[in-house]
Coordinates of C-alpha atoms and ligand atoms in Angstrom, one line a residue:
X14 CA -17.4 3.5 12.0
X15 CA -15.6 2.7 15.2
X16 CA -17.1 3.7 18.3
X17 CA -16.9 5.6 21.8
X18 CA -17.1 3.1 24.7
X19 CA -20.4 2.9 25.2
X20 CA -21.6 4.9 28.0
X21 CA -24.7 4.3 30.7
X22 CA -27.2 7.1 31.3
X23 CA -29.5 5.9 33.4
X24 CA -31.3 2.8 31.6
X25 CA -30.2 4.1 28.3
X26 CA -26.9 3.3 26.6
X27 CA -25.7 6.1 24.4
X28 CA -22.9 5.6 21.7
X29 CA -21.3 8.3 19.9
X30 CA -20.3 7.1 16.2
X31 CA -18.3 8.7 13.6
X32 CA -19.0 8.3 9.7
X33 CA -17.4 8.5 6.0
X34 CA -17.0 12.2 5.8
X35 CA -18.6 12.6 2.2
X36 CA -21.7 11.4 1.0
X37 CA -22.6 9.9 -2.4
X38 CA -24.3 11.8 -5.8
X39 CA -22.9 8.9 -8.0
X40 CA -23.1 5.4 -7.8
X41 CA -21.8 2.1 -9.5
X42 CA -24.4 -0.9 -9.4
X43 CA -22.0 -3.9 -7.9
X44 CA -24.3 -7.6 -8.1
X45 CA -23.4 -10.5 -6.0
X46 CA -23.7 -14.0 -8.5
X47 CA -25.4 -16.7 -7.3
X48 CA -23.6 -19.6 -5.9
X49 CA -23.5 -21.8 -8.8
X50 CA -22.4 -18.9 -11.0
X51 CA -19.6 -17.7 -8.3
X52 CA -18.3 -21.9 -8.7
X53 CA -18.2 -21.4 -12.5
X54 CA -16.1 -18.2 -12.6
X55 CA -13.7 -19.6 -9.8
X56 CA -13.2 -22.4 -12.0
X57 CA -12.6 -20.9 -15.0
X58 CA -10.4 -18.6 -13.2
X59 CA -8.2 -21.0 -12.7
X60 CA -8.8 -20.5 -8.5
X61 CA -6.5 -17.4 -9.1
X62 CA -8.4 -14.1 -7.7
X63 CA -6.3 -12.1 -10.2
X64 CA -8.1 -13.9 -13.5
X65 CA -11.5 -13.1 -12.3
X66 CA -13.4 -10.4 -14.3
X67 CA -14.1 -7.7 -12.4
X68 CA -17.9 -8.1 -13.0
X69 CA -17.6 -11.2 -11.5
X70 CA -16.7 -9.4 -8.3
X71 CA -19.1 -8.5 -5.6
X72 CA -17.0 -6.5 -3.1
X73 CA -13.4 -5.9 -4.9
X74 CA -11.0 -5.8 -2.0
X75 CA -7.6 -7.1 -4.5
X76 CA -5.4 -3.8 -4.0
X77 CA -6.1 0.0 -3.3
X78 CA -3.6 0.9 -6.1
X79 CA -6.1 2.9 -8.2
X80 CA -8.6 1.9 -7.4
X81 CA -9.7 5.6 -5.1
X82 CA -13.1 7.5 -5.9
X83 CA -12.4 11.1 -6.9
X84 CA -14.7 13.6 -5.5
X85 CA -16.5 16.2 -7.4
X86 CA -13.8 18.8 -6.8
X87 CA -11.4 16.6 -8.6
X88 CA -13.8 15.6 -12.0
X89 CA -14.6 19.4 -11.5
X90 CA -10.9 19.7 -11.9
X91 CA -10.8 17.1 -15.0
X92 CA -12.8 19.5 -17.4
X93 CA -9.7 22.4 -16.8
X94 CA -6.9 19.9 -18.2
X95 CA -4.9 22.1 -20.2
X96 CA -3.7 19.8 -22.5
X97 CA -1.0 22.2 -24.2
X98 CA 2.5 19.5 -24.6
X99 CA 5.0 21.9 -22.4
X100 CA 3.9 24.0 -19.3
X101 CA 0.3 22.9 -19.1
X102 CA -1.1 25.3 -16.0
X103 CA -2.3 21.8 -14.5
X104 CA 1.6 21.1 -14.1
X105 CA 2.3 23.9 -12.2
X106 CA -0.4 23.3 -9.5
X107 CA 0.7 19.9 -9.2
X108 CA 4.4 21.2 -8.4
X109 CA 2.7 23.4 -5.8
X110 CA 1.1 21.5 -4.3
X111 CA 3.7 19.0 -3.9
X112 CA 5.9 21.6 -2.6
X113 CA 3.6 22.6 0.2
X114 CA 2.8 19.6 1.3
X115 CA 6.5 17.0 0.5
X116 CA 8.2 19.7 0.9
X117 CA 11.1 19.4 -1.8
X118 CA 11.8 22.0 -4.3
X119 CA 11.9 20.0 -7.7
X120 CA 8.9 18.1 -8.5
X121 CA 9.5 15.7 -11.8
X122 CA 6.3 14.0 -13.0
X123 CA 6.0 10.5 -13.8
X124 CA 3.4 7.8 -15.2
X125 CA 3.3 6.2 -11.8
X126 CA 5.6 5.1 -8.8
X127 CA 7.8 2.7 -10.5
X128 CA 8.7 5.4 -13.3
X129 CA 10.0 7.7 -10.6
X130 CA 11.8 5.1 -9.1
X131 CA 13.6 4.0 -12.2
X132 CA 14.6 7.7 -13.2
X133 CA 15.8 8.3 -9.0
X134 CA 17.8 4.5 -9.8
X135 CA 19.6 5.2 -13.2
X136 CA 20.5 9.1 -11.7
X137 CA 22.2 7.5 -8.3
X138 CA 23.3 3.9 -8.6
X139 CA 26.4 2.7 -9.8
X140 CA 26.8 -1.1 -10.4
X141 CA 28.3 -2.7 -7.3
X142 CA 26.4 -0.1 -4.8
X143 CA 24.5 -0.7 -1.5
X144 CA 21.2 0.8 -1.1
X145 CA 19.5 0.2 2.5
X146 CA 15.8 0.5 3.1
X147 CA 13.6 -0.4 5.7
X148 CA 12.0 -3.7 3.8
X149 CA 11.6 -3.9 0.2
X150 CA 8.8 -3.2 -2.1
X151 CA 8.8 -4.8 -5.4
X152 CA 9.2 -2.4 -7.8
X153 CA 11.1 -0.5 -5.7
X154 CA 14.1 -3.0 -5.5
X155 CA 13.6 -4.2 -9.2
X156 CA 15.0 -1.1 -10.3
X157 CA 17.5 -0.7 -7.6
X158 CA 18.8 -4.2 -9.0
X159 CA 18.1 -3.3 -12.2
X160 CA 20.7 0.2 -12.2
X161 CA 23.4 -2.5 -10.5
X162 CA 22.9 -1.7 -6.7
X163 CA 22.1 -4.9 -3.7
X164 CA 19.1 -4.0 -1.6
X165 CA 19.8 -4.8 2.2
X166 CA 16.8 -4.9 4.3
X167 CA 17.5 -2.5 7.6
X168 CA 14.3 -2.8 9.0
X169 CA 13.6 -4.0 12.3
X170 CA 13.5 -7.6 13.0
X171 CA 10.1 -7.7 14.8
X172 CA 8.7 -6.6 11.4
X173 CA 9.2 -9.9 10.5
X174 CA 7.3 -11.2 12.6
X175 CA 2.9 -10.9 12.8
X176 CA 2.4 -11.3 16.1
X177 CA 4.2 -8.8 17.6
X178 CA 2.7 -5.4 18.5
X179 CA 4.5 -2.2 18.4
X180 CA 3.6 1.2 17.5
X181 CA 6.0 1.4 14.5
X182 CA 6.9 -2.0 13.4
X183 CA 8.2 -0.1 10.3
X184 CA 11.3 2.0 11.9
X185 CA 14.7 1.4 11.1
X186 CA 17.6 -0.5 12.9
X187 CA 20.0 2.3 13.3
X188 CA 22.9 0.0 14.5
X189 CA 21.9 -2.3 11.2
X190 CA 21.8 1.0 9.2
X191 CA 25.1 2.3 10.6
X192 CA 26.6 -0.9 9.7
X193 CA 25.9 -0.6 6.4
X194 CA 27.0 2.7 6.5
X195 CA 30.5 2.2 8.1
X196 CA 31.2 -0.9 5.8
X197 CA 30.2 0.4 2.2
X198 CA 31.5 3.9 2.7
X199 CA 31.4 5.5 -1.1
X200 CA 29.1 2.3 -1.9
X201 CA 25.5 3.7 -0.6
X202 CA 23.7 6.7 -3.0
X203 CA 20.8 7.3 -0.7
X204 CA 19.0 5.4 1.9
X205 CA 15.3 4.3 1.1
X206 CA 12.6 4.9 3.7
X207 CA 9.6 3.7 3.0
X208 CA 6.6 5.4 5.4
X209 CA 4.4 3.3 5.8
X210 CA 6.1 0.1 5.1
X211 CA 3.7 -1.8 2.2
X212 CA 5.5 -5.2 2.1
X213 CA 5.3 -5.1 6.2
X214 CA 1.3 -4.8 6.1
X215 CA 1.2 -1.2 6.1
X216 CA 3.4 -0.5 10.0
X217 CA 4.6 3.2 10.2
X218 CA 7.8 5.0 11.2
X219 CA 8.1 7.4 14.1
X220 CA 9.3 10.3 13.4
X221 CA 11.7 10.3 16.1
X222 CA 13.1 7.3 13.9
X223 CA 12.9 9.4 10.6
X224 CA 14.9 12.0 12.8
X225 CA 17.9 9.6 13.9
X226 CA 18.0 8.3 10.7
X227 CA 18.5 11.6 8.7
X228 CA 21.1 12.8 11.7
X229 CA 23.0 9.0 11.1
X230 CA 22.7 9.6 7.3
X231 CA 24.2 13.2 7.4
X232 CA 27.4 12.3 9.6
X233 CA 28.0 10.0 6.4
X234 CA 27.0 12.3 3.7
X235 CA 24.5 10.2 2.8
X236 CA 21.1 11.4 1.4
X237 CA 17.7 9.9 2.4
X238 CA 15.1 9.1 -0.4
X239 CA 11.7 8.9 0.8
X240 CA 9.0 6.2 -0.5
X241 CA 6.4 8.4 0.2
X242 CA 3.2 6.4 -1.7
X243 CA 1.8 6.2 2.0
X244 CA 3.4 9.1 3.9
X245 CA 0.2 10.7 4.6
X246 CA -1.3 7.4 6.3
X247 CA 2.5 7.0 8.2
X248 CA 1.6 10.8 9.4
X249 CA -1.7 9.9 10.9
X250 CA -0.2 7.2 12.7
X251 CA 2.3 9.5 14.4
X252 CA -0.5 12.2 14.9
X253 CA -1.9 9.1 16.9
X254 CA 0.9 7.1 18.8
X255 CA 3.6 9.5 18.8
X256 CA 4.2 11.9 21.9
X257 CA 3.8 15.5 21.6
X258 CA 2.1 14.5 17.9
X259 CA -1.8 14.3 18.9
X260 CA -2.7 17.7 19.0
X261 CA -1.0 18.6 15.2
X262 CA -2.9 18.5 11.9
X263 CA -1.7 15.5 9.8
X264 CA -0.5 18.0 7.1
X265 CA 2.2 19.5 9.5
X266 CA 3.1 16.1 10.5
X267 CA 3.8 14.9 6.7
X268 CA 5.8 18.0 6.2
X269 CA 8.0 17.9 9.1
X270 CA 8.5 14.0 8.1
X271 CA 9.2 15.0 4.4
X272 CA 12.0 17.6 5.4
X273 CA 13.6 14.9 7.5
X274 CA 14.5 13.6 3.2
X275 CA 16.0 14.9 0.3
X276 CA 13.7 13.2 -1.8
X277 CA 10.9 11.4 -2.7
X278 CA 9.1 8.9 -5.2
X279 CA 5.7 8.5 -5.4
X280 CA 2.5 6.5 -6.7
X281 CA -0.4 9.1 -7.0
X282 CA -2.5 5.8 -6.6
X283 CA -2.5 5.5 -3.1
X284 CA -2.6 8.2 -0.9
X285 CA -3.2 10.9 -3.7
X286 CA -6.6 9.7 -4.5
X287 CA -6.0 9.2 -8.1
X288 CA -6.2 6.2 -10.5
X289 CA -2.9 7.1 -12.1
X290 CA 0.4 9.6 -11.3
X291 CA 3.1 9.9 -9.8
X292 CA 6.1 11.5 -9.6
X293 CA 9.9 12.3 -8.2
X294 CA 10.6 14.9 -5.5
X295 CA 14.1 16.6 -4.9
X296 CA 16.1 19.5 -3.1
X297 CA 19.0 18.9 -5.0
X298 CA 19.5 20.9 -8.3
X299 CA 22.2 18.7 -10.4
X300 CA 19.8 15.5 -9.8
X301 CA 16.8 17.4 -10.4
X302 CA 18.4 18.6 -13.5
X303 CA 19.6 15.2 -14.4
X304 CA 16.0 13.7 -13.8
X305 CA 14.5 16.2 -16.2
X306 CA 16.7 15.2 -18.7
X307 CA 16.2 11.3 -18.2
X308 CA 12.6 11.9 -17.9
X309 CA 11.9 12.8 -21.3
X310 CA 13.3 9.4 -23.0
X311 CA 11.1 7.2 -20.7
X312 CA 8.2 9.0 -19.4
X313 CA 7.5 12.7 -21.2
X314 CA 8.2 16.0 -21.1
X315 CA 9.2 17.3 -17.8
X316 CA 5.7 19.0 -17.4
X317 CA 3.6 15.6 -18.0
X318 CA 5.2 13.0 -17.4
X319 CA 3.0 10.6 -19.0
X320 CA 0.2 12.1 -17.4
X321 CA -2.7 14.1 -19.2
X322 CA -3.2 17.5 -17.8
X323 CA -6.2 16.7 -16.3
X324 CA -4.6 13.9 -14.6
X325 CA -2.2 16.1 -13.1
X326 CA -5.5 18.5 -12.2
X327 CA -6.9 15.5 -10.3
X328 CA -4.0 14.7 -8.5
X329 CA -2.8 18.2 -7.1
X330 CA -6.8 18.0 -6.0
X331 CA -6.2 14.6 -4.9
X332 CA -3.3 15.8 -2.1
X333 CA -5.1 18.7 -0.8
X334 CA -8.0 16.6 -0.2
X335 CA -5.3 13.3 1.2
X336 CA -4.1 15.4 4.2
X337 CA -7.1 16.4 5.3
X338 CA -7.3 15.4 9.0
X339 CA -11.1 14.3 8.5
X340 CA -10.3 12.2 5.1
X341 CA -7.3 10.1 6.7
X342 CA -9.0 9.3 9.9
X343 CA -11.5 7.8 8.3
X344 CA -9.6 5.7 5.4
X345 CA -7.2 4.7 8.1
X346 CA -10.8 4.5 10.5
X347 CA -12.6 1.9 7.7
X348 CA -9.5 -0.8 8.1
X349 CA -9.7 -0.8 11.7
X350 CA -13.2 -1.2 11.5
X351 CA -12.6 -4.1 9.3
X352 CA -9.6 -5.7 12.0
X353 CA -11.4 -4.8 15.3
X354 CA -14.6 -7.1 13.8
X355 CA -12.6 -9.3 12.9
X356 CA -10.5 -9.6 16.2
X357 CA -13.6 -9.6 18.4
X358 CA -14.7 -12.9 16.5
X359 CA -11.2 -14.5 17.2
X360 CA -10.3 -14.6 13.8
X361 CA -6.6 -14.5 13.1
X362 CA -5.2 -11.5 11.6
X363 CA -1.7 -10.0 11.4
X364 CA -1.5 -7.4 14.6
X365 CA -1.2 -4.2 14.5
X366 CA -3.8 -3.5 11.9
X367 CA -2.0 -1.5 9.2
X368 CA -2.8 1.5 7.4
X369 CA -4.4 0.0 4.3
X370 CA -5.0 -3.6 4.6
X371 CA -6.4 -6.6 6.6
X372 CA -4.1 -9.6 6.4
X373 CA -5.5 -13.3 7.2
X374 CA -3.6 -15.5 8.9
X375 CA -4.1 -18.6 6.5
X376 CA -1.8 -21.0 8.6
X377 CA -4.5 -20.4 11.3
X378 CA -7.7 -20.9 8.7
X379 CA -6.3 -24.7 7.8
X380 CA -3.4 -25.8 10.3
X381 CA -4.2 -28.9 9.2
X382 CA -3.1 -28.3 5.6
X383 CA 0.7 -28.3 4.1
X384 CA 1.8 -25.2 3.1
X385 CA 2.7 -27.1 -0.8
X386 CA -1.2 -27.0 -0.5
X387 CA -1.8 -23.2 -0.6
X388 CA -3.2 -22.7 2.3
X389 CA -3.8 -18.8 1.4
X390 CA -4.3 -19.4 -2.3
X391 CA -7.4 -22.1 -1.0
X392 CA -8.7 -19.8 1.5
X393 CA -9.1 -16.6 -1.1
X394 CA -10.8 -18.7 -3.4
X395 CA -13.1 -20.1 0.0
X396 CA -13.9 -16.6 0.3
X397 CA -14.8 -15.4 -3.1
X398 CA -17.2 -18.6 -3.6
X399 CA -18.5 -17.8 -0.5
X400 CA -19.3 -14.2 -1.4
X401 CA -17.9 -13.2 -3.5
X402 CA -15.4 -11.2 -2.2
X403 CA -12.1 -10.5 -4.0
X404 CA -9.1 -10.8 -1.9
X405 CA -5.2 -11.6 -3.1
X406 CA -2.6 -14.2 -1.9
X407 CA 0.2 -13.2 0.0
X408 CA 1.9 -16.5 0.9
X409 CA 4.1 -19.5 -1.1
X410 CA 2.5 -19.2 -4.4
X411 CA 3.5 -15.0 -4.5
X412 CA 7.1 -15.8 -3.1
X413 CA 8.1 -17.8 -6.2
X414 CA 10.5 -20.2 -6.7
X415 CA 14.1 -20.3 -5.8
X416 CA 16.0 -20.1 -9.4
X417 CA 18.8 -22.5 -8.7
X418 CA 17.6 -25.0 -6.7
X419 CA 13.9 -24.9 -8.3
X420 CA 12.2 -25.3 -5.0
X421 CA 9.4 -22.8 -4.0
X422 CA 10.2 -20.2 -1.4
X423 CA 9.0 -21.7 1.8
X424 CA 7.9 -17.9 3.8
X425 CA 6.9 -17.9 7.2
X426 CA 3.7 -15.7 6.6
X427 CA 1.1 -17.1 4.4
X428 CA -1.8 -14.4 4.0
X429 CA -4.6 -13.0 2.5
X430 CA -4.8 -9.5 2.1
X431 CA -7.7 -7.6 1.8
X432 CA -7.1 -4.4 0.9
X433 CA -9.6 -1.5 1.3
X434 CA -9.7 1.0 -1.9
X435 CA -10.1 4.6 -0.6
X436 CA -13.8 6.2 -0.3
X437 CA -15.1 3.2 -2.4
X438 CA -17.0 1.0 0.4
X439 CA -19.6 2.0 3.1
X440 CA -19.3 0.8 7.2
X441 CA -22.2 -1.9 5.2
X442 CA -20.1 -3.4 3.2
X443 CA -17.1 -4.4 5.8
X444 CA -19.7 -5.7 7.9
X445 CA -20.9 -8.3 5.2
X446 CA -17.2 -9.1 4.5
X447 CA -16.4 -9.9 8.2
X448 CA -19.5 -12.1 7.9
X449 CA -17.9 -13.9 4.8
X450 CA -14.8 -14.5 6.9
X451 CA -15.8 -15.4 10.0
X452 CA -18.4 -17.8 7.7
X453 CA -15.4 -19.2 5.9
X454 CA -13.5 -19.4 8.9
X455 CA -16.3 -21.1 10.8
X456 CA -17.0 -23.9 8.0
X457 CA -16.3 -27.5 9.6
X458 CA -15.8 -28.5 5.9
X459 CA -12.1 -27.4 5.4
X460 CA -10.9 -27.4 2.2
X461 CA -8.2 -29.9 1.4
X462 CA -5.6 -27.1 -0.1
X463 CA -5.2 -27.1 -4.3
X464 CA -2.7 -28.3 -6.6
X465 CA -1.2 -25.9 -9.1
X466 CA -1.9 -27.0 -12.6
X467 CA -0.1 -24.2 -14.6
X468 CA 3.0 -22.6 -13.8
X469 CA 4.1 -19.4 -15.5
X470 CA 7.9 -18.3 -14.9
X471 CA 8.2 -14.6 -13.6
X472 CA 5.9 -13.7 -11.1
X473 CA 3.4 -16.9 -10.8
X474 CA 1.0 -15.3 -8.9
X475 CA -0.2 -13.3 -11.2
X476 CA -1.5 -16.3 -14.2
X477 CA -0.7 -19.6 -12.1
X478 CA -4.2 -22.0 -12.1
X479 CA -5.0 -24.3 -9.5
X480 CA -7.4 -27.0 -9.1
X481 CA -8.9 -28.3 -5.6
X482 CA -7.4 -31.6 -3.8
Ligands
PLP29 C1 2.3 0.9 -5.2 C2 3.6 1.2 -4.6 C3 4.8 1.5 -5.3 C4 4.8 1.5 -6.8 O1 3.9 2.4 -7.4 P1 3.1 2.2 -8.8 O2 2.4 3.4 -9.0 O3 2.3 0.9 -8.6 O4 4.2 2.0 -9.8 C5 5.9 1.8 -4.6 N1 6.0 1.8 -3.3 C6 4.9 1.5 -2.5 C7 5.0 1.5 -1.0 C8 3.7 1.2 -3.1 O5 2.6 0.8 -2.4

């Protein structure tokens, strides 16, 4: 993994690396297709990453929602799934375990992130209210839509933009924030804080920000909901830019962060190390009482959630293991691997490297090519043929169209992202995919961009098929 300056000892140079901290008693055989057979399943895909089969995949970098490898404590933890329908034991380790490490007192179990999200929505929002947050996530502000509520982004601007560098390009504008505030009073539920910010490439929030915004929240007797699907990653990055942070375990970091909220919603696919989970966090009793009654209709009984017992099992395992100090250095560790190779070579990525994901510059691949060409959609496909590596557009195709004018969304950063699943990929395999894109990057026959051939309404990204110019 990333290395100590390298140091001179007389005629010997001496490194001093650090490594995965885990090794491997089961494996999954991954293949890498020939060249001819990697054209033929790019073309039946449509050029879309997302309708690949997965077997068709040599080194699967499309999202880390998921997509984590449990360790033998947690299938150890699979075969004691009490599967009894109320108060399975594996519940109540779960809500402990939540409690020590999120802090809040009420832990309400859901299938996954969005499910908490839509029970915290339809408990808070009234149509017509404003709900802040620090840049959106997608399911997120669905269902804050959804319960009647307009999302305003209070982020800071230089989020917007990928080349600049700051420590937490995810904070808050307080003087944005206490506008919205000060104009809506009665209007605003909660506040969303996201930590770290997905949709920003992964950029924490300092705690000193968490702070001001909790002590700007309470002058208006205004609550503060926590996204906390990447809290623990958000906490290493504090444990390692923020002053008087570098000496504390992450764990104490994530809990002083958490009690800086009222509340949280989760996705036990990220951080928690699980393949699915989630749930919704509270102090307060009457919404805590009010989720367990929702939660029933749309999920499942306030002890499951939609979750098997030993789902619940693997995920309390899963966050005891997700704020060890050793475990999130070296997730956090592998993706600055990834970047620093990557930067050395000159290759454009979004700066700072964020805590779960590489983003390509596309513009900077083909600047040459119009962006009605898919630049990013061209260059994921460029990189899958040429090794089959599985990356996702983040550019014009996944922005959509506008609805009433029918023209695409032009945005300013058009991206691949590849995104590292947790514990899944050896120091090897990042090596051989900064090869593929500096190889891709390198190629003095650019690609001419694609045309998209099918269209689908919602979400295009997802189905849309392309053919090459
Ligand atoms: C993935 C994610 C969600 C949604 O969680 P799901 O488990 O996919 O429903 C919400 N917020 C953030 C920041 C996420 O990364």
């Amino acid at each position: 993994m990333s290395h100590e300056p390298i140091q001179t000892v007389g005629q010997q140079y001496r490194r001093r690396s650090w490594a995965e901290p885990y090794k491997i008693k089961m494996v999954e055989p991954i293949r890498m297709m020939s060249r001819p057979e990697r054209e033929a399943a790019m073309r039946e895909a449509g050029y879309n990453t997302f309708l690949l089969k997965s077997e068709e995949v040599y080194i699967d970098l499309l999202t880390d929602s998921g997509t984590s490898a449990m360790s033998d404590w947690q299938w150890a933890g699979m075969m004691l799934g009490d599967e009894a329908y109320a108060g399975s034991k594996n519940f109540y380790n779960l809500e402990a375990a939540v409690r020590k490490h999120y802090t809040h007192r009420h832990v309400i179990p859901t299938h996954q992130g969005r499910g908490a999200e839509h029970l915290l929505s339809q408990i808070m929002i009234k149509p017509g209210d404003v709900v802040p947050g620090n840049m959106y996530f997608t399911t997120t502000r669905f269902h804050q839509e959804h319960a009647g509520a307009s999302f305003v982004d209070v982020i800071i601007d230089e989020a917007h933009d990928p080349a600049v560098i700051l420590p937490f390009k995810g904070n808050v504008d307080l003087a944005k924030l206490e506008r919205v505030l000060t104009e809506n009073p009665g209007k605003v539920p909660y506040v969303c804080l996201a930590a770290t910010v997905n949709m920003a490439g992964g950029q924490p929030v300092s705690m000193a920000n968490a702070r001001a915004v909790k002590e700007l929240c309470s002058r208006h007797h205004v609550p503060v909901m926590c996204d906390a699907t990447r809290a623990v990653e958000n906490a290493y990055f504090i444990q390692q830019r923020e002053d008087g942070y570098k000496d504390k375990p992450v764990d104490e970091i994530l809990r002083e962060f958490c009690s800086l909220t009222d509340g949280a919603t989760m996705s036990g696919k990220k951080d928690p190390l699980v393949n699915i989970g989630g749930w919704l966090s509270v102090n307060d009793d009457k919404i805590a009482e009010q989720a367990r009654n929702l939660v029933v209709v749309y999920e499942g009984l306030h002890t499951y959630g939609g979750m098997a017992g030993r789902d619940m099992e693997a995920m309390a395992r899963g966050i005891e293991e997700a704020v060890q100090d050793d475990h999130i250095r070296a997730r956090i560790g592998q993706v600055e691997y990834l970047g620093e190779l990557l930067q050395d070579w000159g290759i454009p990525i979004v700066l700072p490297v964020g805590g779960h994901a590489i983003y390509l510059d596309a513009r900077r691949f083909y600047p040459e090519m119009p962006q009605t060409s898919f630049p990013a959609q061209t260059l994921a496909a460029e990189l899958y043929l040429d090794s089959g590596v599985r990356a996702m557009e983040r550019g014009i195709v996944s922005a959509g169209r506008n609805q009433k004018t029918g023209d695409h969304y032009y945005p300013k950063l058009e991206m691949v992202r590849l995104t590292l699943p947790r514990r899944v990929y050896t120091q090897a395999h990042m090596d051989v995919v900064a090869e593929s894109v500096q190889a891709v990057y390198q190629n003095p026959n650019k690609p001419a961009g694609m045309k998209m051939v099918y269209e689908p309404e919602a979400l295009r990204f997802f189905q849309a098929r392309f053919e090459p110019l």
